[in-house]
Amino acid sequence: MLTSALSENLLDLDQNDEVQANITEALANVSRFDCAETTVKFNGKVIDTLVVMCASKNKQVRRHSPLVLGNVAQNVACRTEIGSRGGIESLFLALEDNDGTTQANVLWALSNLMWHPPNQERAGRFMMEIIKHMQSYWLAVKVHACMLLANMLYYNDANRVRFLEIVGGMELLLHYITLRTDISIVEGCLRALVSLSYLDYVSTYLGNGYNASGVDLENPAEHNDTSKSCIPLLLDFMRPPFYSRDSMRHAQEIICNLCVHHNNRKLILNNQGIEALVSLQNDEDVGVQNLAVQIVEHLEDVTPPEVLARMKVDIGIDR
């Protein structure tokens, strides 16, 4: 019935919208679990219909169509099909709706679609819209926007560059991490920071200092220039009681990436990082234990200031 014009022939237009709303709501429920039948039932014709219905004038249709797309996006083949049939662009068009529920559903669907790299590229063109929705007053919208950003940056250098080109974007991430207003928001922002910290100049920036007061993206020049290293902030996530298990893991991964720079390694040592890492070596998670050992090994390569001074004298060059 979803892809057939039969209902339009039998019913008036208002009733047809209601039928479509009920069908999409039912599909949102039955499509929650991926199985062998997913790709068979949700073929190209059905996906084309759902993509178009994201622009429906009926609020319930606009709310539930993204949910169906997000559910079937758990399937690899469906993720590919939705992206190639204009699903990403259609969802961003639906994101312009002022309805908070629709926005949250759209952002959630887009988050699932990002596990297909070409979809990351398609979504990257809308980076500014995602940053805008990260500042939404609706908690669900803000949470899913942070999750979407983290998925977009995952192993995607082009999107990392796009994000860093937005004035105040990095400060916004760190501001949310500092505030700790919601676990999901903090975990999403930390996960995004893990991807960004692989870039050499980002790891330098995080160690040297960031703006701790947050930035108004509409007025980026109007903010407090007080900055500080994010290393003490990240180490706090690694000390019990943990804010959350995932936030501890993400903070640990970022610290590991920051160890590429000598100054960052010294800051970790000076902020009692060794104590936090030794404690994590007794963690129940083997992955956490191994990463803690790896970071400690990185920290062994910190040359004391007096040794550096003596080496400069021996070389005979003023540096």
mmCIF file of N, CA and C in Angstrom, residues 3 14 20 25 35 42 58 75 99-100 108 141 162 190-192 196-197 200 240 244-245 275 278 292 318:
data_model
loop_
_atom_site.group_PDB
_atom_site.id
_atom_site.type_symbol
_atom_site.label_atom_id
_atom_site.label_comp_id
_atom_site.label_asym_id
_atom_site.label_seq_id
_atom_site.Cartn_x
_atom_site.Cartn_y
_atom_site.Cartn_z
ATOM 1 N N THR A 3 3.643 1.880 -1.596
ATOM 2 C CA THR A 3 4.179 2.235 -2.914
ATOM 3 C C THR A 3 3.115 2.250 -4.000
ATOM 4 N N ASP A 14 -6.977 13.676 2.384
ATOM 5 C CA ASP A 14 -6.737 13.703 3.825
ATOM 6 C C ASP A 14 -6.649 12.294 4.388
ATOM 7 N N GLN A 20 -0.950 6.751 5.052
ATOM 8 C CA GLN A 20 0.512 6.753 4.959
ATOM 9 C C GLN A 20 1.151 6.919 6.333
ATOM 10 N N GLU A 25 4.293 4.427 10.580
ATOM 11 C CA GLU A 25 4.434 4.132 12.011
ATOM 12 C C GLU A 25 4.552 2.629 12.246
ATOM 13 N N CYS A 35 17.343 -8.406 9.629
ATOM 14 C CA CYS A 35 17.310 -9.851 9.379
ATOM 15 C C CYS A 35 17.467 -10.094 7.887
ATOM 16 N N PHE A 42 12.595 -4.314 1.899
ATOM 17 C CA PHE A 42 12.893 -2.889 1.717
ATOM 18 C C PHE A 42 13.787 -2.732 0.484
ATOM 19 N N ASN A 58 2.370 15.887 5.883
ATOM 20 C CA ASN A 58 1.776 15.319 7.089
ATOM 21 C C ASN A 58 2.856 15.147 8.163
ATOM 22 N N ASN A 75 21.226 -2.418 8.144
ATOM 23 C CA ASN A 75 21.647 -3.378 7.123
ATOM 24 C C ASN A 75 22.606 -2.702 6.151
ATOM 25 N N ASP A 99 9.842 20.985 14.003
ATOM 26 C CA ASP A 99 9.369 20.017 14.986
ATOM 27 C C ASP A 99 10.553 19.278 15.600
ATOM 28 N N GLY A 100 10.697 19.360 16.924
ATOM 29 C CA GLY A 100 11.844 18.752 17.597
ATOM 30 C C GLY A 100 11.888 17.245 17.450
ATOM 31 N N TRP A 108 19.000 10.860 14.234
ATOM 32 C CA TRP A 108 19.256 9.462 14.608
ATOM 33 C C TRP A 108 19.422 8.594 13.362
ATOM 34 N N VAL A 141 17.531 16.286 20.367
ATOM 35 C CA VAL A 141 18.169 16.800 19.146
ATOM 36 C C VAL A 141 19.664 16.991 19.375
ATOM 37 N N ARG A 162 36.630 19.699 7.374
ATOM 38 C CA ARG A 162 35.423 20.535 7.293
ATOM 39 C C ARG A 162 35.009 21.031 8.682
ATOM 40 N N LEU A 190 33.305 13.296 23.159
ATOM 41 C CA LEU A 190 34.604 12.642 23.372
ATOM 42 C C LEU A 190 34.950 11.737 22.200
ATOM 43 N N ARG A 191 33.939 11.043 21.677
ATOM 44 C CA ARG A 191 34.189 10.148 20.546
ATOM 45 C C ARG A 191 34.604 10.950 19.310
ATOM 46 N N ALA A 192 33.987 12.115 19.128
ATOM 47 C CA ALA A 192 34.397 12.997 18.032
ATOM 48 C C ALA A 192 35.829 13.474 18.243
ATOM 49 N N LEU A 196 39.410 13.431 15.977
ATOM 50 C CA LEU A 196 40.148 14.662 15.679
ATOM 51 C C LEU A 196 41.564 14.628 16.230
ATOM 52 N N SER A 197 41.767 13.952 17.361
ATOM 53 C CA SER A 197 43.082 13.959 18.016
ATOM 54 C C SER A 197 44.133 13.160 17.244
ATOM 55 N N ASP A 200 47.843 15.803 13.892
ATOM 56 C CA ASP A 200 48.978 16.295 14.670
ATOM 57 C C ASP A 200 48.715 17.671 15.272
ATOM 58 N N PRO A 240 38.447 7.083 39.052
ATOM 59 C CA PRO A 240 37.186 6.667 39.679
ATOM 60 C C PRO A 240 36.734 7.701 40.716
ATOM 61 N N SER A 244 31.343 7.772 33.242
ATOM 62 C CA SER A 244 30.740 6.609 32.585
ATOM 63 C C SER A 244 31.886 5.761 32.045
ATOM 64 N N ARG A 245 31.620 4.508 31.809
ATOM 65 C CA ARG A 245 32.671 3.614 31.310
ATOM 66 C C ARG A 245 33.149 4.065 29.918
ATOM 67 N N GLU A 275 49.419 8.013 38.064
ATOM 68 C CA GLU A 275 48.560 7.390 39.073
ATOM 69 C C GLU A 275 47.263 6.871 38.456
ATOM 70 N N VAL A 278 48.083 3.778 36.237
ATOM 71 C CA VAL A 278 48.390 2.574 37.036
ATOM 72 C C VAL A 278 47.104 1.965 37.570
ATOM 73 N N ALA A 292 46.404 1.355 28.834
ATOM 74 C CA ALA A 292 47.073 2.043 29.948
ATOM 75 C C ALA A 292 48.559 1.719 29.964
ATOM 76 N N ASP A 318 73.286 26.932 20.270
ATOM 77 C CA ASP A 318 72.280 27.619 21.099
ATOM 78 C C ASP A 318 70.893 27.397 20.489
#
